[in-house]
Coordinates of C-alpha atoms in Angstrom, one line a residue:
M1 CA 2.5 -21.1 1.5
I2 CA 1.5 -24.0 -0.4
Q3 CA -0.7 -24.3 -3.6
F4 CA -2.6 -26.7 -5.0
L5 CA -5.9 -27.4 -7.1
L6 CA -9.0 -29.1 -5.3
N7 CA -10.5 -30.7 -8.5
Q8 CA -10.4 -27.2 -10.4
E9 CA -10.6 -24.8 -7.2
L10 CA -7.2 -23.1 -6.5
R11 CA -6.3 -23.8 -2.7
S12 CA -3.5 -21.7 -1.0
E13 CA -2.8 -22.7 2.5
H14 CA -0.2 -21.7 4.9
A15 CA -1.2 -21.8 8.5
L16 CA -2.5 -25.5 8.6
D17 CA -1.0 -28.2 10.8
P18 CA 1.5 -30.3 8.9
N19 CA 0.4 -33.2 10.8
L20 CA -2.9 -33.0 9.0
T21 CA -3.5 -35.6 6.4
V22 CA -5.5 -35.3 3.0
L23 CA -8.0 -37.6 4.6
N24 CA -8.9 -35.2 7.4
Y25 CA -8.3 -31.9 5.2
L26 CA -11.2 -33.5 2.8
R27 CA -13.6 -34.6 5.4
E28 CA -12.8 -31.7 8.2
H29 CA -11.6 -28.6 6.3
V30 CA -13.3 -28.6 3.1
G31 CA -16.6 -30.4 3.7
K32 CA -16.1 -33.7 1.5
P33 CA -16.9 -36.6 3.6
G34 CA -17.2 -38.9 0.5
T35 CA -13.4 -40.1 1.2
K36 CA -13.6 -42.6 4.3
E37 CA -11.4 -43.9 7.2
G38 CA -11.3 -47.7 7.4
C39 CA -7.8 -48.5 9.0
A40 CA -5.6 -45.3 8.9
S41 CA -2.6 -47.1 8.0
G42 CA -2.9 -47.8 4.2
D43 CA -4.5 -51.1 4.2
C44 CA -8.1 -51.0 3.3
G45 CA -8.3 -48.5 0.3
A46 CA -11.5 -47.0 1.7
C47 CA -9.4 -43.6 1.9
T48 CA -8.4 -43.8 -1.8
V49 CA -8.1 -40.5 -3.9
V50 CA -6.4 -39.8 -7.2
V51 CA -3.8 -37.1 -7.5
G52 CA -2.8 -35.5 -10.9
E53 CA 0.6 -33.8 -11.6
L54 CA 2.3 -32.6 -14.8
H55 CA 4.6 -35.4 -16.6
T56 CA 6.3 -35.5 -19.8
D57 CA 5.9 -38.9 -21.4
P58 CA 9.0 -40.2 -23.4
Q59 CA 7.8 -38.9 -26.6
G60 CA 8.1 -35.5 -25.1
V61 CA 4.3 -34.8 -24.7
E62 CA 3.2 -32.9 -21.8
Q63 CA 0.3 -34.5 -19.9
I64 CA -1.4 -35.0 -16.4
R65 CA -0.3 -38.3 -14.9
Y66 CA -3.0 -39.6 -12.7
R67 CA -2.1 -41.7 -9.4
S68 CA -4.1 -43.5 -6.8
L69 CA -2.9 -42.8 -3.2
N70 CA -4.1 -43.6 0.2
S71 CA -5.2 -40.1 1.6
C72 CA -5.0 -41.6 5.4
L73 CA -1.1 -41.8 4.8
T74 CA -0.6 -38.4 2.6
F75 CA 0.0 -35.2 4.5
V76 CA -1.5 -31.9 2.9
S77 CA 2.3 -30.7 2.3
S78 CA 2.6 -33.0 -0.2
L79 CA 0.2 -31.5 -2.6
H80 CA 1.9 -28.5 -3.3
G81 CA 2.0 -27.8 -7.1
K82 CA -0.5 -30.8 -7.7
Q83 CA -4.1 -31.2 -8.5
L84 CA -6.3 -33.6 -5.8
I85 CA -9.5 -35.3 -6.5
S86 CA -12.2 -37.0 -4.4
V87 CA -15.1 -39.2 -5.3
E88 CA -17.4 -36.2 -5.3
D89 CA -15.3 -34.8 -8.1
L90 CA -16.3 -37.3 -10.4
K91 CA -20.0 -36.4 -11.0
H92 CA -20.7 -33.7 -13.5
Q93 CA -23.5 -31.6 -14.5
G94 CA -25.8 -34.2 -12.7
Q95 CA -24.1 -37.4 -14.6
L96 CA -22.2 -40.0 -12.8
H97 CA -18.9 -40.6 -14.1
S98 CA -18.6 -43.6 -16.2
V99 CA -16.6 -45.5 -13.6
Q100 CA -19.8 -44.9 -10.9
Q101 CA -22.0 -45.7 -13.6
A102 CA -20.4 -49.1 -14.2
M103 CA -20.2 -49.8 -10.3
V104 CA -24.1 -49.1 -10.3
E105 CA -24.8 -51.4 -13.5
C106 CA -22.8 -54.2 -12.4
H107 CA -23.7 -54.2 -8.7
G108 CA -20.5 -53.7 -7.3
S109 CA -21.6 -51.8 -4.1
Q110 CA -23.5 -53.3 -1.3
C111 CA -23.0 -51.3 2.2
G112 CA -20.9 -48.5 0.0
F113 CA -18.4 -47.7 2.7
C114 CA -15.6 -49.4 0.5
T115 CA -17.2 -47.9 -2.7
P116 CA -15.4 -44.3 -2.9
G117 CA -12.4 -46.0 -2.7
F118 CA -13.1 -48.6 -5.2
V119 CA -14.4 -46.0 -7.4
M120 CA -11.4 -43.9 -7.0
S121 CA -9.0 -46.9 -7.8
L122 CA -11.2 -47.5 -10.8
F123 CA -10.8 -43.8 -11.9
A124 CA -7.0 -44.1 -11.9
L125 CA -7.2 -47.3 -13.7
Q126 CA -9.3 -45.9 -16.3
K127 CA -7.3 -42.8 -17.1
N128 CA -4.0 -45.1 -17.3
S129 CA -5.6 -47.9 -19.5
D130 CA -6.3 -48.0 -23.1
A131 CA -8.4 -51.2 -23.3
P132 CA -9.6 -53.5 -20.7
D133 CA -7.0 -55.8 -18.9
R134 CA -7.5 -58.1 -16.0
Q135 CA -4.3 -58.1 -14.8
K136 CA -4.4 -54.5 -14.7
A137 CA -7.7 -54.3 -12.8
H138 CA -6.4 -56.7 -10.4
E139 CA -3.5 -54.7 -9.8
A140 CA -5.4 -51.4 -9.3
L141 CA -7.8 -53.1 -6.9
A142 CA -5.5 -55.1 -4.8
G143 CA -5.3 -52.2 -2.5
N144 CA -9.0 -51.9 -2.0
L145 CA -10.6 -54.5 0.6
C146 CA -14.6 -55.0 0.4
R147 CA -16.1 -57.0 3.1
C148 CA -19.9 -57.9 1.7
T149 CA -20.3 -57.5 -2.1
G150 CA -17.4 -59.8 -3.5
Y151 CA -14.8 -58.9 -6.1
R152 CA -16.4 -60.3 -9.3
P153 CA -19.1 -57.5 -9.9
I154 CA -16.3 -55.2 -8.8
L155 CA -13.8 -56.7 -11.6
A156 CA -16.9 -56.6 -14.0
A157 CA -17.1 -52.6 -13.8
A158 CA -13.8 -52.1 -13.9
E159 CA -14.0 -54.2 -17.3
Q160 CA -16.7 -51.8 -18.3
A161 CA -15.3 -48.5 -17.0
C162 CA -12.3 -49.4 -19.4
C163 CA -13.8 -50.7 -22.4
N164 CA -14.7 -47.7 -24.9
K165 CA -14.4 -45.2 -22.3
P166 CA -16.0 -42.0 -22.9
V167 CA -14.6 -38.5 -22.8
D168 CA -15.1 -37.1 -19.4
Q169 CA -14.7 -33.9 -17.8
F170 CA -11.1 -34.2 -17.0
D171 CA -10.2 -35.1 -20.5
S172 CA -12.2 -31.8 -21.9
R173 CA -10.4 -29.8 -19.0
Q174 CA -6.9 -31.3 -19.9
A175 CA -5.4 -28.3 -21.5
E176 CA -6.9 -26.0 -18.9
T177 CA -5.5 -27.8 -16.0
I178 CA -2.0 -28.4 -17.5
A179 CA -2.0 -24.6 -17.8
R180 CA -3.1 -24.1 -14.2
L181 CA -0.7 -26.8 -12.6
K182 CA 1.9 -24.4 -14.8
A183 CA 0.9 -21.4 -13.2
I184 CA 1.2 -22.7 -9.8
A185 CA 4.2 -24.7 -10.3
P186 CA 6.5 -24.3 -7.4
T187 CA 9.6 -21.9 -7.7
Q188 CA 10.7 -21.7 -4.1
T189 CA 10.8 -23.4 -0.9
G190 CA 7.3 -24.1 0.3
E191 CA 5.9 -24.2 3.8
L192 CA 2.9 -25.2 6.0
N193 CA 3.4 -23.4 9.4
S194 CA 0.8 -23.6 12.3
G195 CA 3.0 -22.0 14.7
D196 CA 4.3 -25.1 16.8
K197 CA 4.7 -27.3 13.8
R198 CA 6.0 -26.6 10.4
C199 CA 6.7 -28.5 7.1
L200 CA 9.0 -27.0 4.9
V201 CA 9.0 -28.2 0.8
P202 CA 12.2 -27.4 -1.1
L203 CA 13.0 -28.0 -4.6
T204 CA 16.5 -28.6 -5.1
V205 CA 19.2 -30.8 -3.3
A206 CA 21.1 -28.0 -2.4
D207 CA 18.1 -26.4 -0.6
L208 CA 17.2 -29.6 1.1
A209 CA 20.7 -30.1 2.4
D210 CA 20.6 -26.6 3.7
L211 CA 17.3 -26.8 5.7
Y212 CA 18.3 -30.3 7.0
D213 CA 21.4 -28.7 8.3
A214 CA 19.6 -25.9 10.0
Y215 CA 17.0 -28.4 11.3
P216 CA 18.6 -31.6 12.3
Q217 CA 15.7 -32.6 14.3
A218 CA 13.3 -32.7 11.1
R219 CA 11.8 -35.7 9.8
L220 CA 12.4 -36.2 6.2
L221 CA 9.1 -36.9 4.5
A222 CA 9.0 -38.6 1.0
G223 CA 6.0 -40.9 0.4
G224 CA 5.1 -40.9 3.9
T225 CA 3.6 -44.5 3.9
D226 CA 5.9 -45.1 7.2
L227 CA 6.5 -42.1 8.8
A228 CA 2.7 -41.1 8.6
L229 CA 1.8 -44.1 10.7
E230 CA 3.3 -42.3 13.6
V231 CA 0.6 -39.7 13.6
T232 CA -2.5 -42.0 12.4
Q233 CA -1.7 -44.9 14.6
F234 CA 0.5 -43.7 17.3
H235 CA -0.9 -40.3 17.6
R236 CA 2.7 -38.6 17.9
T237 CA 3.4 -35.2 16.7
L238 CA 5.9 -34.6 14.3
P239 CA 7.2 -30.8 15.0
V240 CA 9.4 -30.4 12.0
M241 CA 9.2 -32.3 8.7
I242 CA 10.9 -31.4 5.1
Y243 CA 9.0 -32.8 2.2
V244 CA 11.5 -34.0 -0.6
G245 CA 8.9 -35.1 -3.0
N246 CA 9.0 -32.2 -5.3
I247 CA 13.0 -32.4 -5.8
E248 CA 13.0 -33.3 -9.3
E249 CA 17.0 -34.2 -9.1
M250 CA 16.0 -37.0 -6.4
K251 CA 13.3 -38.3 -8.7
R252 CA 15.4 -39.2 -11.8
I253 CA 16.4 -42.7 -13.2
E254 CA 19.5 -42.8 -15.0
S255 CA 20.7 -46.0 -17.0
F256 CA 24.5 -46.4 -17.7
D257 CA 26.4 -49.5 -19.2
D258 CA 27.1 -50.8 -15.7
R259 CA 24.6 -49.4 -13.3
L260 CA 21.3 -47.8 -12.7
E261 CA 21.1 -44.5 -10.7
I262 CA 17.9 -44.1 -9.0
G263 CA 16.8 -41.2 -6.9
A264 CA 16.0 -41.7 -3.5
A265 CA 12.6 -39.8 -3.8
T266 CA 11.7 -41.8 -6.8
A267 CA 8.0 -43.8 -6.2
L268 CA 8.2 -47.7 -6.3
S269 CA 5.9 -47.9 -9.3
D270 CA 8.2 -45.5 -11.4
C271 CA 11.1 -47.8 -10.4
Y272 CA 9.4 -50.9 -11.7
T273 CA 10.2 -50.3 -15.7
A274 CA 14.1 -49.9 -15.3
L275 CA 14.4 -52.7 -12.4
H276 CA 12.1 -55.1 -14.3
H277 CA 14.4 -54.7 -17.7
E278 CA 17.5 -55.5 -15.8
Y279 CA 16.1 -58.0 -13.4
P280 CA 12.9 -59.3 -13.9
D281 CA 12.9 -61.1 -10.4
F282 CA 13.2 -57.4 -8.8
G283 CA 10.3 -56.0 -11.1
D284 CA 8.0 -59.2 -10.0
L285 CA 8.7 -58.4 -6.5
L286 CA 7.5 -54.9 -6.8
H287 CA 4.3 -56.2 -8.0
R288 CA 4.1 -57.8 -4.7
F289 CA 5.1 -55.0 -2.7
A290 CA 1.8 -53.6 -0.7
S291 CA -0.7 -52.1 -2.8
L292 CA -0.6 -49.5 -6.0
Q293 CA -1.3 -46.8 -3.9
I294 CA 1.4 -47.7 -1.5
R295 CA 3.7 -47.9 -4.5
N296 CA 2.5 -44.6 -5.8
Q297 CA 3.5 -43.1 -2.9
G298 CA 6.4 -45.2 -1.1
T299 CA 9.9 -44.4 -2.4
L300 CA 12.9 -46.6 -2.9
G301 CA 15.3 -44.3 -0.5
G302 CA 12.4 -44.5 1.9
N303 CA 12.3 -48.5 1.9
I304 CA 16.0 -48.3 2.8
G305 CA 16.2 -45.3 5.0
N306 CA 13.4 -46.3 7.6
A307 CA 15.7 -49.3 8.1
S308 CA 12.9 -52.1 8.9
P309 CA 14.0 -55.4 8.8
I310 CA 11.3 -56.8 6.9
G311 CA 11.5 -54.0 4.1
D312 CA 11.5 -55.9 0.6
S313 CA 14.0 -54.0 -1.4
P314 CA 17.1 -53.9 0.9
P315 CA 17.6 -57.6 0.7
L316 CA 17.4 -57.5 -3.3
L317 CA 19.5 -54.3 -3.2
I318 CA 22.3 -55.9 -0.8
A319 CA 22.7 -59.1 -3.1
L320 CA 23.0 -57.1 -6.1
G321 CA 25.9 -55.1 -4.6
A322 CA 24.0 -51.7 -4.6
Q323 CA 25.8 -48.8 -3.0
I324 CA 23.9 -45.4 -1.8
V325 CA 25.0 -41.9 -2.1
L326 CA 24.6 -40.0 1.2
C327 CA 24.8 -36.1 1.3
K328 CA 25.5 -33.6 4.2
G329 CA 25.7 -29.9 3.2
N330 CA 27.9 -30.1 -0.2
V331 CA 29.6 -33.2 1.0
R332 CA 28.8 -36.6 -0.6
R333 CA 29.7 -40.2 0.3
T334 CA 29.2 -43.5 -1.2
L335 CA 28.4 -46.4 1.1
A336 CA 27.9 -50.0 0.4
L337 CA 24.2 -50.6 1.4
E338 CA 25.2 -53.4 3.4
D339 CA 27.2 -51.2 5.7
Y340 CA 24.3 -48.8 6.0
F341 CA 22.3 -50.9 8.3
I342 CA 24.2 -51.7 12.0
D343 CA 21.0 -52.7 14.3
Y344 CA 17.3 -52.6 14.8
R345 CA 16.2 -49.3 13.2
V346 CA 20.0 -47.9 13.4
T347 CA 21.8 -46.7 10.5
A348 CA 25.0 -45.2 9.4
R349 CA 23.7 -42.1 8.4
Q350 CA 25.1 -38.8 10.5
D351 CA 22.8 -36.0 11.6
S352 CA 21.7 -33.7 8.5
E353 CA 22.8 -36.6 6.3
F354 CA 20.3 -37.7 3.9
I355 CA 20.1 -40.6 1.0
E356 CA 20.4 -38.9 -2.2
K357 CA 20.4 -42.0 -4.9
I358 CA 21.0 -45.7 -5.2
I359 CA 23.2 -47.0 -7.4
V360 CA 22.2 -50.6 -8.7
P361 CA 24.9 -52.6 -10.6
K362 CA 23.9 -54.3 -13.6
G363 CA 25.0 -57.5 -15.2
H364 CA 23.9 -60.1 -12.5
A365 CA 22.5 -63.0 -14.8
L366 CA 22.0 -65.4 -12.1
F367 CA 19.9 -63.0 -9.5
R368 CA 16.9 -64.7 -8.2
A369 CA 14.5 -63.3 -5.4
Y370 CA 11.7 -64.8 -3.5
K371 CA 8.9 -63.1 -1.0
V372 CA 7.2 -65.7 1.4
S373 CA 3.9 -64.0 3.1
K374 CA 0.5 -65.1 4.1
R375 CA -1.2 -63.2 1.1
L376 CA 0.3 -63.2 -2.4
D377 CA -0.5 -59.7 -2.7
D378 CA -0.5 -56.5 -0.5
D379 CA 1.5 -58.1 2.4
I380 CA 4.7 -57.8 4.4
S381 CA 7.4 -60.3 4.1
A382 CA 7.6 -63.3 6.7
V383 CA 10.8 -64.0 4.4
C384 CA 12.6 -62.2 1.5
A385 CA 15.6 -63.8 -0.3
A386 CA 17.7 -62.6 -2.8
F387 CA 20.5 -64.7 -4.4
N388 CA 23.2 -63.9 -6.8
L389 CA 25.8 -66.2 -7.8
K390 CA 28.7 -66.2 -10.5
I391 CA 29.3 -69.8 -11.8
N392 CA 32.3 -70.3 -14.1
N393 CA 32.6 -73.9 -15.2
G394 CA 30.6 -75.3 -12.7
V395 CA 32.1 -73.9 -9.9
I396 CA 31.0 -70.9 -7.6
S397 CA 33.1 -68.2 -8.0
E398 CA 31.1 -65.4 -6.0
A399 CA 28.3 -65.6 -4.0
R400 CA 25.9 -62.8 -2.4
I401 CA 22.7 -63.9 -0.5
A402 CA 20.7 -61.6 1.3
F403 CA 17.5 -62.0 3.6
G404 CA 14.9 -59.8 5.0
G405 CA 12.9 -60.9 8.0
M406 CA 15.8 -63.3 9.5
A407 CA 17.5 -60.6 11.8
A408 CA 17.1 -57.2 13.1
T409 CA 18.4 -55.6 9.9
P410 CA 18.4 -57.0 6.2
K411 CA 21.5 -59.2 6.2
R412 CA 24.1 -61.0 4.0
A413 CA 24.2 -64.8 5.1
K414 CA 28.0 -64.8 5.2
N415 CA 28.5 -68.3 6.4
C416 CA 26.5 -69.7 3.4
E417 CA 28.1 -67.7 1.0
A418 CA 31.3 -68.8 2.6
V419 CA 30.3 -72.8 2.0
L420 CA 29.5 -71.9 -1.4
V421 CA 32.4 -70.0 -2.8
G422 CA 34.9 -72.4 -4.3
A423 CA 32.6 -75.3 -4.3
T424 CA 31.3 -77.4 -7.0
W425 CA 27.3 -76.1 -7.9
S426 CA 25.6 -79.1 -6.9
A427 CA 23.1 -80.6 -4.8
A428 CA 25.3 -81.7 -1.9
T429 CA 27.1 -78.3 -1.8
V430 CA 23.6 -76.4 -1.5
E431 CA 22.7 -78.8 1.3
K432 CA 26.0 -77.6 3.2
A433 CA 25.0 -73.8 2.5
C434 CA 21.5 -74.9 3.9
A435 CA 23.1 -75.9 7.4
A436 CA 25.3 -72.8 7.2
L437 CA 22.0 -70.7 7.2
A438 CA 21.4 -71.9 10.8
E439 CA 24.8 -70.3 11.8
D440 CA 23.9 -67.2 10.0
F441 CA 20.6 -66.6 11.3
T442 CA 18.4 -66.7 14.7
P443 CA 15.3 -65.5 13.7
L444 CA 12.4 -64.4 15.9
S445 CA 8.9 -65.8 16.2
D446 CA 6.0 -63.3 15.7
F447 CA 2.4 -63.2 14.2
R448 CA 4.0 -63.7 10.5
A449 CA 6.0 -66.8 11.1
S450 CA 7.5 -68.7 13.8
K451 CA 11.5 -69.0 14.1
E452 CA 11.4 -72.6 12.9
Y453 CA 9.4 -71.7 10.1
R454 CA 11.6 -68.7 8.8
L455 CA 14.7 -70.9 8.9
L456 CA 13.2 -73.8 7.1
S457 CA 11.8 -71.5 4.5
A458 CA 15.3 -69.6 3.9
Q459 CA 16.8 -73.0 3.2
N460 CA 14.1 -74.1 1.0
L461 CA 14.5 -71.1 -1.0
L462 CA 18.1 -71.6 -1.5
R463 CA 17.2 -74.9 -2.7
K464 CA 14.1 -73.7 -4.7
Y465 CA 17.0 -71.3 -6.6
F466 CA 19.0 -74.5 -7.3
I467 CA 16.4 -76.3 -8.9
E468 CA 15.1 -73.3 -11.2
L469 CA 19.1 -72.6 -12.3
Q470 CA 19.2 -76.4 -13.4
T471 CA 15.7 -76.0 -15.1
P472 CA 15.3 -72.7 -16.1
H473 CA 12.1 -73.0 -17.8
I474 CA 10.2 -73.3 -14.3
E475 CA 9.0 -69.9 -13.7
T476 CA 7.9 -70.1 -9.8
R477 CA 9.9 -66.8 -8.9
V478 CA 8.7 -64.4 -6.5
T479 CA 5.6 -66.2 -5.8
A480 CA 5.9 -67.9 -2.7
Y481 CA 3.4 -67.4 0.0
V482 CA 2.6 -69.2 3.2

């Protein structure tokens, strides 16, 4: 059984189909059709809901953290121990919520189909903001598409909603909601079981290892932003899933003198502060990693584990010399991330083995990263590049260069690195290294970019890296787009 709060209503579910999304649960099972399906792939934001969960801030204060999510990509099992809020829950005692009122007064709605998603993104923004902030508003709304109204009035509504925000029913009930969430906090493995399909929800790494050993055919579910597409887009059935999002051990970020250790189930939005502090380019790229809704769900381990050749984090992690800790039963092994990827969607992971955490070295001062995509925000890379050199007295002593979108896997540019190591850091050396990239990669053409464009972009990004190291006042990193 799993338990969660639907606003303030306790829901206990056991026999639901584990392949059921939160979107369809709301619309078909509890009669809340305000949440809309637009794309069923996490691109349009019409299905946005907000999930609240217990969180202790750095000062030790216990509170509820509200996050916007794409309900079309969220399986119901991931709600275990949390609070689900949909657009129907905002109106209270006959009065519109302040974010809804702001949309009305600022004329932020026209046909209305996308409006519930915008309202829920604004609600999450309001809950996580102390004052109007245009940059945060853009970030919060980047995953919501409007085809008729235009965004100016919606941004005006965001400003109004975050300015002198009134106390709402969620604020006044916070202590009560915290108590109720504590009361339903999971204490043992949860389960949804419809007879022919099941999803197990372990609470510890040890329990996960035992379950995965018992069900090696199971699909591991973290954020689900990729896995859920098999259900929503390809109409496949997932007979057995194991949800890892309630394993606190796999959601920790620990900082040591020489490294960061990031649990594989850590949401990308939670990775931002630590990675941006150590590597500003990594943090900046995370801001361009899909939408906020996706970053609130997607995990660093998932972005590695799905072995996509266009995942944004693997090239950066490879260039930094990151490692992953793989766990099977009570046995662990540490593997260089670059050795994890073997071929297209093929990895070195053994049966019943899972990524437990990612180890990111510190101290690489010359690390830079760049993403080329058709849109600046919320888009998949055509090319993603990461450069990491050590230069002593003008001579390159070490080079780690990695790309995504250039091969069947995220991959180092070994020929390019060989040209650089031992050479003088100069424009002439860079040109030789650019020529070597043509030996490292034979990219494909697709709807994102042609093979010629990809290769030229990769070469130009290396030139860009050289220029920026020569003139560090130029701040154009991680902003390239087609």
